[in-house]
Short mmCIF file of C-alpha atoms in Angstrom, two decimals:
data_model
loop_
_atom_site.label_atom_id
_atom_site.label_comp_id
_atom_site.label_asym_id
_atom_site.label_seq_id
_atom_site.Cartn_x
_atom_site.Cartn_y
_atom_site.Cartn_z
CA UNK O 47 0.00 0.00 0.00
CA UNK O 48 2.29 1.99 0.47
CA UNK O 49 3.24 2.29 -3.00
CA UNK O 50 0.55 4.81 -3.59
CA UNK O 51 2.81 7.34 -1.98
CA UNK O 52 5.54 7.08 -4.55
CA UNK O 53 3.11 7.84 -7.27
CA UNK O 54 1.48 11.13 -5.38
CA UNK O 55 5.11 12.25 -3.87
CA UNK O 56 6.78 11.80 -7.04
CA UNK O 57 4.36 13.45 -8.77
CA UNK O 58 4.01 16.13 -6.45
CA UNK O 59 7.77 16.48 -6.66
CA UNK O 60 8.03 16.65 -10.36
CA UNK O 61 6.06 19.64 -10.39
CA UNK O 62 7.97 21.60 -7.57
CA UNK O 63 5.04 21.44 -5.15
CA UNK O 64 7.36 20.14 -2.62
CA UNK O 65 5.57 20.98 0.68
CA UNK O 66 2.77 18.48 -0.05
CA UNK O 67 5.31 15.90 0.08
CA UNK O 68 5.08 15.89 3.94
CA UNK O 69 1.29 15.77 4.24
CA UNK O 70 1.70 12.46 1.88
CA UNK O 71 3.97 10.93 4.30
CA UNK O 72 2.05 11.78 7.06
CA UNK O 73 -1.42 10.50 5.60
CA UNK O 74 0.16 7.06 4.16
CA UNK O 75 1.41 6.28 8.07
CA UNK O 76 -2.36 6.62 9.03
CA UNK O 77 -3.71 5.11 6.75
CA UNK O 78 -1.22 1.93 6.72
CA UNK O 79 -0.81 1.61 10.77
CA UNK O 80 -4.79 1.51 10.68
CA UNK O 81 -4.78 -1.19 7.65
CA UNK O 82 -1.41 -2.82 9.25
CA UNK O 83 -4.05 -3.24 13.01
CA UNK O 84 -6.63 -4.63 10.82
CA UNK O 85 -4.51 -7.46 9.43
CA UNK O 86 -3.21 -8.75 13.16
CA UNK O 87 -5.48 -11.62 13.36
CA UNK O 88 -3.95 -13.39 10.53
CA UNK O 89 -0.59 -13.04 12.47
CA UNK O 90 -1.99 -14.47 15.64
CA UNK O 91 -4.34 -16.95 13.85
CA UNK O 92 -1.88 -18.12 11.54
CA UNK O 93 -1.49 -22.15 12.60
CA UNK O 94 -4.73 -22.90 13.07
CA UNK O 95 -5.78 -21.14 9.65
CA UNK O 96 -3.04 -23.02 8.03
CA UNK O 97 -4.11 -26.15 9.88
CA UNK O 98 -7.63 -25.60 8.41
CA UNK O 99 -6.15 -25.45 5.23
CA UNK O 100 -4.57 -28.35 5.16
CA UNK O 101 -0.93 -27.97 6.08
CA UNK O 102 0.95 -30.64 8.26
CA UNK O 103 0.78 -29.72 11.34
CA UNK O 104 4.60 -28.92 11.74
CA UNK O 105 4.85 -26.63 9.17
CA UNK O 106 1.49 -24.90 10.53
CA UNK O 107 2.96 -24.58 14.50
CA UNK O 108 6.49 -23.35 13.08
CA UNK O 109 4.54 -20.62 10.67
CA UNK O 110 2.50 -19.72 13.56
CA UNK O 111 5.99 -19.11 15.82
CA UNK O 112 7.37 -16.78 12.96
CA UNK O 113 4.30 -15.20 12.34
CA UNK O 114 3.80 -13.65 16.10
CA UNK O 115 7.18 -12.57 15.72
CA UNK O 116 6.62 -10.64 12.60
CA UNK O 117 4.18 -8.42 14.27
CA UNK O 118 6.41 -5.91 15.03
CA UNK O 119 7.92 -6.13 11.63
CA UNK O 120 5.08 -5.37 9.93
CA UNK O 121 4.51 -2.45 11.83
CA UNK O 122 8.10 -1.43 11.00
CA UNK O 123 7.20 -2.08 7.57
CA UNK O 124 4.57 0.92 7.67
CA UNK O 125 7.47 3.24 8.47
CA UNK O 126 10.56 1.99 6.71
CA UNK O 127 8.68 1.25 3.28
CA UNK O 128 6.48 5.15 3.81
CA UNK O 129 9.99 6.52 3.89
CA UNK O 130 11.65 4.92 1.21
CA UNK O 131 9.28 5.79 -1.28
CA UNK O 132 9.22 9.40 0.28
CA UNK O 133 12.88 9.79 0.16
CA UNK O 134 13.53 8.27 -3.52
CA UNK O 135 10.94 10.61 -4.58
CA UNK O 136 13.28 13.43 -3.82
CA UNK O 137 16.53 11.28 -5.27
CA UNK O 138 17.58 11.13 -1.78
CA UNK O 139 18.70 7.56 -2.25
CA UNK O 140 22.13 7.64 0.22
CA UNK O 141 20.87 8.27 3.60
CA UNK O 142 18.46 5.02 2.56
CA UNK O 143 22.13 3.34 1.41
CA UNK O 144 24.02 3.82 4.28
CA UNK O 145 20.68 2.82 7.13
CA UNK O 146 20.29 -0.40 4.61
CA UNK O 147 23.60 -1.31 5.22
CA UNK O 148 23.68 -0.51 8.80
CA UNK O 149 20.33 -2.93 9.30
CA UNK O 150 22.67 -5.80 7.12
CA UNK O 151 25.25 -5.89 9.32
CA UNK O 152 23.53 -5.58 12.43
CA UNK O 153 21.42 -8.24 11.09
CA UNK O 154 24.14 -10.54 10.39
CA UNK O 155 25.88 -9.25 13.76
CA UNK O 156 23.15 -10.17 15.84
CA UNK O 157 21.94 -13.34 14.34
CA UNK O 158 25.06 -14.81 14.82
CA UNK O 159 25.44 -14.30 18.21
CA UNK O 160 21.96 -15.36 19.35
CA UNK O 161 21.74 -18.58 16.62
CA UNK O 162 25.65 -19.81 16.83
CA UNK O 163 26.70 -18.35 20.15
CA UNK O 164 23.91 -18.32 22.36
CA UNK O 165 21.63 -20.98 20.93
CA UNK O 166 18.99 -19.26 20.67
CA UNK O 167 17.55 -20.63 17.96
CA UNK O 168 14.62 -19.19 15.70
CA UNK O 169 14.18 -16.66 18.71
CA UNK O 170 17.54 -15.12 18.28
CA UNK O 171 17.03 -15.04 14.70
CA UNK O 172 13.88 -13.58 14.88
CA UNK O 173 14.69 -11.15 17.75
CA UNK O 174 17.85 -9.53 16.34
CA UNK O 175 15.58 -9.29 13.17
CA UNK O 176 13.08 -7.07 14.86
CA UNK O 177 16.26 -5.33 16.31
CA UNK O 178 17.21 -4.38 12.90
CA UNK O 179 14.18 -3.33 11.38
CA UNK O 180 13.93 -0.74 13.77
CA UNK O 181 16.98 0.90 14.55
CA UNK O 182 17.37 2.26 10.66
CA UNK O 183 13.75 3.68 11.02
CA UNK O 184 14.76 5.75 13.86
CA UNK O 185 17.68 6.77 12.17
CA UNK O 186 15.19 7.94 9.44
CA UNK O 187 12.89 10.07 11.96
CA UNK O 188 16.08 11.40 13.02
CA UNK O 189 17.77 12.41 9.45
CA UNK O 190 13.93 13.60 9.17
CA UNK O 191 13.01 15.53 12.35
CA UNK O 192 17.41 17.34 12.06
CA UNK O 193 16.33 19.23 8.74
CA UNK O 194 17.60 16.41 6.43
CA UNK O 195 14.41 17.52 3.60
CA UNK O 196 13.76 20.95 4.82
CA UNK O 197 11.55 21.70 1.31
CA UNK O 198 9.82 18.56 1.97
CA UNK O 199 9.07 18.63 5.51
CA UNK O 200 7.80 21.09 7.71
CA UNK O 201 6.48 19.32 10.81
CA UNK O 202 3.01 17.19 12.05
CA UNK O 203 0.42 19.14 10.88
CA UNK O 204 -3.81 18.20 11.67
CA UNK O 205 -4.21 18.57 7.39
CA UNK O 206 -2.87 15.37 7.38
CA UNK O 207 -6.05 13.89 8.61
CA UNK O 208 -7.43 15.63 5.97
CA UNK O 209 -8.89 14.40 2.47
CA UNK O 210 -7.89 11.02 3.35
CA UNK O 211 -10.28 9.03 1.23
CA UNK O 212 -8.28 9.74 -1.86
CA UNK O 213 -4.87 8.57 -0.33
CA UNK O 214 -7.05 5.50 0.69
CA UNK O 215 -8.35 4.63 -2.50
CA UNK O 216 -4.89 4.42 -4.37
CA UNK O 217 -3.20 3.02 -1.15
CA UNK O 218 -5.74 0.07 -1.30
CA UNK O 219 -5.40 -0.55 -5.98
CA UNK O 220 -1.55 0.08 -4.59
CA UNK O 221 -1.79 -3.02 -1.99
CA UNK O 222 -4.06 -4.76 -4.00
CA UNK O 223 -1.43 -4.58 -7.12
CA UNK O 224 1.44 -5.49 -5.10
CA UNK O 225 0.29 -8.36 -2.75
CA UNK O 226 -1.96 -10.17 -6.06
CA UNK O 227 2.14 -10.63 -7.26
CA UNK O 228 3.84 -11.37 -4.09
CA UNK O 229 0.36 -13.75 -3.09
CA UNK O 230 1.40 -15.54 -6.09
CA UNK O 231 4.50 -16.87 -5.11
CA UNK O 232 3.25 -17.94 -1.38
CA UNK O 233 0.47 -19.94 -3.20
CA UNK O 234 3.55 -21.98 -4.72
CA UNK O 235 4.74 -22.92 -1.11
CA UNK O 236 0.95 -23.47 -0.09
CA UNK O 237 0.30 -25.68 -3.39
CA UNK O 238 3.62 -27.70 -2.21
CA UNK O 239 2.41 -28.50 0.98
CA UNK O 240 0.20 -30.71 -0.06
CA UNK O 241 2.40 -33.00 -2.18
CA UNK O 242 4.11 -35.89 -1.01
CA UNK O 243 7.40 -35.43 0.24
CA UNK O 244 6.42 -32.28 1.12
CA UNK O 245 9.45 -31.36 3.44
CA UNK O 246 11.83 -31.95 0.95
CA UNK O 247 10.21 -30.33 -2.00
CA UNK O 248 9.25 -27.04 0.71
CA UNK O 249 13.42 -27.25 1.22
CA UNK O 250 14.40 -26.97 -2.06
CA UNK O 251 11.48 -24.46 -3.05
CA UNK O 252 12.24 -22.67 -0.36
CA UNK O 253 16.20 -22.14 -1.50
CA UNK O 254 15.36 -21.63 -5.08
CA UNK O 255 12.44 -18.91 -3.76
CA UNK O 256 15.23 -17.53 -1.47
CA UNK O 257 18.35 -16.95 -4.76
CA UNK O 258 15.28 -15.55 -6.59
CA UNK O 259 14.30 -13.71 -4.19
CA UNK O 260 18.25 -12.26 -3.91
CA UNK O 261 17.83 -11.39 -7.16
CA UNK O 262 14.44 -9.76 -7.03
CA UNK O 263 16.15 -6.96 -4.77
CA UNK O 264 18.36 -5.91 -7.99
CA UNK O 265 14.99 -5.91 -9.95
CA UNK O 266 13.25 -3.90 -7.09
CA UNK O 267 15.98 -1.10 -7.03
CA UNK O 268 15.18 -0.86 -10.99
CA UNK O 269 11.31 -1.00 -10.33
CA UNK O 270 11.95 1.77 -7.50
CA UNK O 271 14.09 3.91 -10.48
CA UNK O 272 11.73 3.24 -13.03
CA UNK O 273 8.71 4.96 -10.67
CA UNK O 274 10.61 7.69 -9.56
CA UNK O 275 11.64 9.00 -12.55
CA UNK O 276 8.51 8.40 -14.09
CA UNK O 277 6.53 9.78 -11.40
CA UNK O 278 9.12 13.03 -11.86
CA UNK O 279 8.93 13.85 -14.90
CA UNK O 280 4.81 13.36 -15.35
CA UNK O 281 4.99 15.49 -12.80
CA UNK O 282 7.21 18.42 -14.88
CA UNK O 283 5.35 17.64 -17.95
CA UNK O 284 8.04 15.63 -20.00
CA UNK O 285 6.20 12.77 -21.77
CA UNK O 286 9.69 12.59 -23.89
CA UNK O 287 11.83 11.84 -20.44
CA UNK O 288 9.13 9.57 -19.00
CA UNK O 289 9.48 7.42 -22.29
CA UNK O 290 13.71 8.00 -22.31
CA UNK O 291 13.39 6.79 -18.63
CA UNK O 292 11.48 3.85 -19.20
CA UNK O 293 13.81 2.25 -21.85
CA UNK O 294 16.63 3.12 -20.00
CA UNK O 295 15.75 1.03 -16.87
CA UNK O 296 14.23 -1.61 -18.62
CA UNK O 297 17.47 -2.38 -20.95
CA UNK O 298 19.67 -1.87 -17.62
CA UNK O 299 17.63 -4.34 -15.61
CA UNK O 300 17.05 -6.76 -18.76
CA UNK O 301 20.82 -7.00 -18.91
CA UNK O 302 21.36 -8.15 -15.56
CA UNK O 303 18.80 -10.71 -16.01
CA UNK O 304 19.95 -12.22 -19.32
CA UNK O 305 23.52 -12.76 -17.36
CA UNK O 306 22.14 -14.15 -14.69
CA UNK O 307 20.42 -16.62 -16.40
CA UNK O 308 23.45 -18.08 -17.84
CA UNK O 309 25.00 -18.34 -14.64
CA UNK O 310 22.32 -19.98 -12.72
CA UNK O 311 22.02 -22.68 -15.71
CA UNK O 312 25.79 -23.09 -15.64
CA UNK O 313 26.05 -23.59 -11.73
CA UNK O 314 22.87 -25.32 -11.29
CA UNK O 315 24.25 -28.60 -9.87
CA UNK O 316 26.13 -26.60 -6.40
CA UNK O 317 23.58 -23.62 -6.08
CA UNK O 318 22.18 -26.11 -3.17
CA UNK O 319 25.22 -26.84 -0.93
CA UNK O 320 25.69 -22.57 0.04
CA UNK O 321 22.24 -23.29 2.25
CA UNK O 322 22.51 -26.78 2.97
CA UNK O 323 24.69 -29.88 3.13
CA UNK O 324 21.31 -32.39 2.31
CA UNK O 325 21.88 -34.50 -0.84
CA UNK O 326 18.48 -35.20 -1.43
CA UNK O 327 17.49 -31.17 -1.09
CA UNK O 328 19.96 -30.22 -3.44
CA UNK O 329 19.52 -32.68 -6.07
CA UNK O 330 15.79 -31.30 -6.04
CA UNK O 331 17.24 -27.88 -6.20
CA UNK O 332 19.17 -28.72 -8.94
CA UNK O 333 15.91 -30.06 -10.58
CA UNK O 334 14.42 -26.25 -10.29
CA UNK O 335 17.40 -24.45 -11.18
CA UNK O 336 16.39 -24.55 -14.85
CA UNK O 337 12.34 -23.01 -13.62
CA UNK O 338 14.74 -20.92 -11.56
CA UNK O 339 16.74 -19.38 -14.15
CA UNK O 340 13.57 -18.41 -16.28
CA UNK O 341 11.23 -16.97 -13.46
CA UNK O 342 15.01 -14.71 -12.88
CA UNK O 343 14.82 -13.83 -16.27
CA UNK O 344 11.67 -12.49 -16.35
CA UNK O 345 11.95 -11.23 -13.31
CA UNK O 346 14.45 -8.79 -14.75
CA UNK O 347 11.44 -7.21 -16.79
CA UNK O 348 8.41 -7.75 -14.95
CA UNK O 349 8.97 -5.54 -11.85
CA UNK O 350 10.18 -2.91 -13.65
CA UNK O 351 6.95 -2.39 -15.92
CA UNK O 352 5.29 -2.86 -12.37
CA UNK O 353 7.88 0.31 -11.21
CA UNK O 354 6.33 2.23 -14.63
CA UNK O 355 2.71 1.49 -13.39
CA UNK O 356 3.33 2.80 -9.92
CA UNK O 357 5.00 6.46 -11.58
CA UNK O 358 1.79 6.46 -13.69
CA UNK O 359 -0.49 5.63 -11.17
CA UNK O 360 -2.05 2.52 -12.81
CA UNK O 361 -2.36 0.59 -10.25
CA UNK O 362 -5.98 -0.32 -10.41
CA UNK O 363 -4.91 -1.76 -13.83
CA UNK O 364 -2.29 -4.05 -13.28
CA UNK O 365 -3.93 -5.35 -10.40
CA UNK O 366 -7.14 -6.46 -12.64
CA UNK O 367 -4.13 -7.60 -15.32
CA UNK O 368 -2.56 -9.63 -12.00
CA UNK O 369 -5.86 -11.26 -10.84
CA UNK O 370 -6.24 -12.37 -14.94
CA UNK O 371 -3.11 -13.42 -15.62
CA UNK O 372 -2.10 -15.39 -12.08
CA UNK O 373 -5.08 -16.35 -10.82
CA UNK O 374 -7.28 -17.40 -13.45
CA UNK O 375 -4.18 -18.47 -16.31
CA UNK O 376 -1.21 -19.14 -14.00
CA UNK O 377 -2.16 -21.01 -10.86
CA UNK O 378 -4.78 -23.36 -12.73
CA UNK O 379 -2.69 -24.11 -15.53
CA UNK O 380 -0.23 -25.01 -12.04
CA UNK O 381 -2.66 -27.37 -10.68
CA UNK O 382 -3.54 -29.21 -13.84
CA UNK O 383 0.34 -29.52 -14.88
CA UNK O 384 1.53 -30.31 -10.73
CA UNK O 385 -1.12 -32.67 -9.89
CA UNK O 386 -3.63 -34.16 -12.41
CA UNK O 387 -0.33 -34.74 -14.62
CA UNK O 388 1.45 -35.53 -12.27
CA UNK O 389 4.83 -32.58 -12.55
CA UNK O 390 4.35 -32.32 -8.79
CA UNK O 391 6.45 -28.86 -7.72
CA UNK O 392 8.23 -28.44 -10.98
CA UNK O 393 4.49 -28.41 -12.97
CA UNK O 394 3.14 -26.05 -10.15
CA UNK O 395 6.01 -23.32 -11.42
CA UNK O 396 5.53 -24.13 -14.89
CA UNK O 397 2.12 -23.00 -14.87
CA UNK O 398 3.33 -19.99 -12.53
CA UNK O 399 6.39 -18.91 -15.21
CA UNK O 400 3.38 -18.75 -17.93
CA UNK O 401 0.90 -16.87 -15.53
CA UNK O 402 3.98 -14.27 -15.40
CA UNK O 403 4.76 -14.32 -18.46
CA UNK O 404 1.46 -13.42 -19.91
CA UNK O 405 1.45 -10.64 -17.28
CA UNK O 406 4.90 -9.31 -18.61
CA UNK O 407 3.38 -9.34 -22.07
CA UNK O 408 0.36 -7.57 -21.39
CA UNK O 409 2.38 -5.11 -19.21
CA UNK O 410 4.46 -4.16 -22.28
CA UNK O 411 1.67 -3.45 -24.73
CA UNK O 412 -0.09 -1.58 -22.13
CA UNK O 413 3.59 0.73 -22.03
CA UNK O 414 4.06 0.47 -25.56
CA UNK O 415 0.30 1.61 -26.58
CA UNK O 416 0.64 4.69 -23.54
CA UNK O 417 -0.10 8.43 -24.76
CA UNK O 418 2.55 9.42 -22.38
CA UNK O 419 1.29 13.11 -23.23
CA UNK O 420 -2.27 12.32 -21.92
CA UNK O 421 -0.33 10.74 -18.98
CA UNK O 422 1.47 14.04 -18.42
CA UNK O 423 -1.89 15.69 -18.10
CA UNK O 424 -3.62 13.33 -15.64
CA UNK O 425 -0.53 13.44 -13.55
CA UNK O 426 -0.99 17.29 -13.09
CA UNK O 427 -4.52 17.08 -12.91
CA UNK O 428 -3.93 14.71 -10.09
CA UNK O 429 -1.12 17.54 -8.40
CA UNK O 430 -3.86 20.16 -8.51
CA UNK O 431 -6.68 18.17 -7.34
CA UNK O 432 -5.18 17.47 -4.09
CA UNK O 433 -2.76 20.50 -3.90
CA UNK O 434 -2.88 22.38 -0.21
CA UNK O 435 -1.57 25.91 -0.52
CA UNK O 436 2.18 26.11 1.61
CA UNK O 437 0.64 28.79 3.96
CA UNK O 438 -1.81 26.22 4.90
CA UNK O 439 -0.03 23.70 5.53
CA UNK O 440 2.91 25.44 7.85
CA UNK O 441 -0.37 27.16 9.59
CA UNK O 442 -1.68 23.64 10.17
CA UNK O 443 1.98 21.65 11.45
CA UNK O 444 2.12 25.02 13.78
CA UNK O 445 -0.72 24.30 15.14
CA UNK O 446 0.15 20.97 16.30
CA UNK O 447 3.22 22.03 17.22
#
C-alpha cells in the first residue's frame, strides 16, 4: 500500500510542489498503521488457519511461531517502506544506502550471536531481526526531524487527517497490485504442501524462492528507479523523459537478467550446498534451477513495468491484469500440470512462469500503446486536485506544534 505514496510524492515532486510531500507521508502512516491493526489476526491466527487449510501440522505450528514474531515487523514495515518511497521521490537515495547497510550488518551481527553463540535458535534469529528493522527507522525520523528535507518537511500538521479518502483509494489498488504478485509466489509454497514429500520439496522451493528472491532486490531497485523518474517527470510535464526513462531502466535491468540466467544454468548442480549440506534437497534444487533461471529472467522485466505502473499511477490496472493473468491463467494451468499430470512442484512453477509471463506481455503493450502526453496531463490534474496551498499547511503543522 504503500506504493501509492511514490506515485502522489513523485508526482508532487516533479512539479515543484514540494511541501505536499510531507502531508503524503504523514497520511500514508495513518492510513497503513490503521490497515497494518486490521490485518493482526492473521498473524496471531496463523497455525490454526493453516491447519484448516490443510498444512501438516509442523509446518502450521512453526509458521504460527514466525508469524507472532513478525508483528512488530510489519509495523516497522509501515514506516521503513512510507519513507523509502518518500525519500527516492526526492533522489535522496544515500541516507536510505548507508541505514540499509547498517540494518545488514547488524542483522548478520546479531543473528550470529543469538543462533551460533547463544543458541537461541529461531528466537535469536527472529529477535535480532526485529532489532534491525527498527533501529534504521529511527535513524530515518532522526535524518527527518534534524532538517535532512527541509523543502519537503515542515512538521506534524492536523491537514494530514485531511482528504484522506483519496490517499485511501490508491493506497488500497496500490496493496491490492502489489500483494496479487507477491500472493502468487506464497500460493507456490501453499500448493507444495500438499504433495508428497512435502518437506523436501518445501526445502528446495524454499532455496530456489530464497536466490530468486536475492535477485528480485536488484529488480526492485530498478522498479523503484523506473517509478521515480517516471513519477518526476509526469509530474514536470516531460512525456519525452518519461518514455527516455522507461527504456533506459528496462534495458539496464534486462541485462542483468539475461547474465544471470546463464549463470544460474551453468552452476545449477552446487547452487544447493551454500544453504545446505542435504543430498536429497539439493539434487531437487538442482531439478528447479532450470524453472529458476527463467522466473530470474523475467523477473528482470516484470517488476520494472510494475515500477512504470506505480509512476503512472495505474495501479488499479495491473492489479485487474494480476488477478487475470495469475489467478485465473497461472495457478490453474499449475494445478492441472503439478497434480492431475502428475509434474508435482516443478508443474506447479511451470504454470506460474506462464501466468507471469502473460502478465509481462500484457504489461508491455499496455507501455508500448501509452499516450505518455495524456499521462502528463492526468498526472498534473492529479497535483492540482489534491494541492494544499504552503501557507496552509505550515499554519496547520504550527498548530500541532
Amino acid at each position: 500500500m504503500a506504493s501509492a505514496l511514490e506515485t502522489l510524492c513523485g508526482q508532487a515532486y516533479g512539479a515543484k510542489q514540494h511541501h505536499m510531500l510531507g502531508v503524503y507521508l504523514q497520511r500514508s502512516w495513518i492510513v497503513l498503521i490503521i490497515c497494518t491493526t486490521l490485518l493482526l489476526p492473521l498473524f496471531i491466527f496463523t497455525a490454526p488457519i493453516l491447519r484448516f487449510l490443510g498444512q501438516e501440522q509442523s509446518i502450521a505450528s512453526m509458521a504460527g511461531t514466525f508469524s507472532l514474531w513478525f508483528i512488530p515487523i510489519i509495523y516497522s514495515f509501515v514506516f521503513s517502506f512510507t519513507f523509502q518511497m518518500y525519500l527516492q521521490s526526492q533522489s535522496k537515495n544515500r541516507i536510505i544506502a548507508y541505514l540499509a547497510a547498517l540494518s545488514l550488518i547488524l542483522h548478520i551481527s546479531l543473528s550470529w550471536i543469538t543462533v551460533t553463540k547463544l543458541h537461541m535458535g529461531v528466537f535469536g534469529a527472529m529477535g535480532s531481526m526485529v532489532l534491525a528493522m527498527w533501529i534504521p527507522i529511527f535513524g530515518q525520523f532522526a535524518f527527518l526531524l534534524c532538517g535532512g528535507c527541509p523543502d519537503t518537511w515542515t512538521g506534524f500538521s492536523w491537514i494530514a487527517f485531511k482528504d484522506l479518502w483519496p490517499v485511501i483509494r490508491l493506497s488500497l489498488s496500490s496493496g491490492a497490485m502489489v500483494c496479487l504478485e507477491l500472493w502468487y509466489n506464497t500460493i507456490l509454497v501453499l500448493l507444495t504442501g500438499h504433495m508428497k514429500n512435502a518437506e523436501t520439496e518445501i526445502d528446495a522451493l524454499s532455496i530456489c524462492l530464497n536466490i530468486n528472491g536475492w535477485e528480485m532486490m536488484i529488480s526492485l531497485g530498478f522498479l523503484a528507479a523506473a517509478g521515480v523518474r517516471v513519477a518526476n517527470e509526469l509530474g514536470a510535464g516531460s512525456a519525452k523523459a518519461a518514455k527516455f526513462s522507461i527504456v533506459v531502466v528496462v534495458g539496464e535491468s534486462l541485462s542483468i537478467g539475461s547474465v544471470l540466467f546463464v549463470l544460474f544454468l551453468l552452476f545449477r548442480g552446487s547452487l544447493a550446498y551454500v544453504f545446505t549440506e542435504d543430498g536429497e534437497v539439493a539434487s531437487e534444487v538442482a531439478v528447479l534451477s532450470p524453472l529458476l533461471a527463467f522466473s530470474i529472467l523475467l523477473n528482470s522485466v516484470q517488476p520494472v513495468l510494475s515500477g512504470v505502473a506505480v509512476g503512472a499511477g495505474w495501479q488499479s490496472v495491473v492489479a485487474y491484469v494480476n488477478v487475470t493473468c495469475y489467478y485465473l491463467i497461472g495457478i490453474p494451468l499449475g494445478i492441472v500440470l503439478g497434480y492431475l499430470i502428475g509434474y508435482q512442484v516443478k508443474g506447479i512453477w511451470i504454470g506460474m512462469i506462464f501466468g507471469t509471463l502473460v502478465q509481462t506481455i500484457v504489461l508491455i503493450c499496455i507501455t508500448w500503446r501509452t499516450n505518455w502526453d495524456n499521462q502528463v496531463t492526468i498526472a498534473q490534474a492529479r497535483v492540482n486536485k489534491w494541492l494544499i496551498p504552503k501557507s496552509a499547511e505550515t499554519n496547520g503543522g504550527r498548530e500541532i506544534a
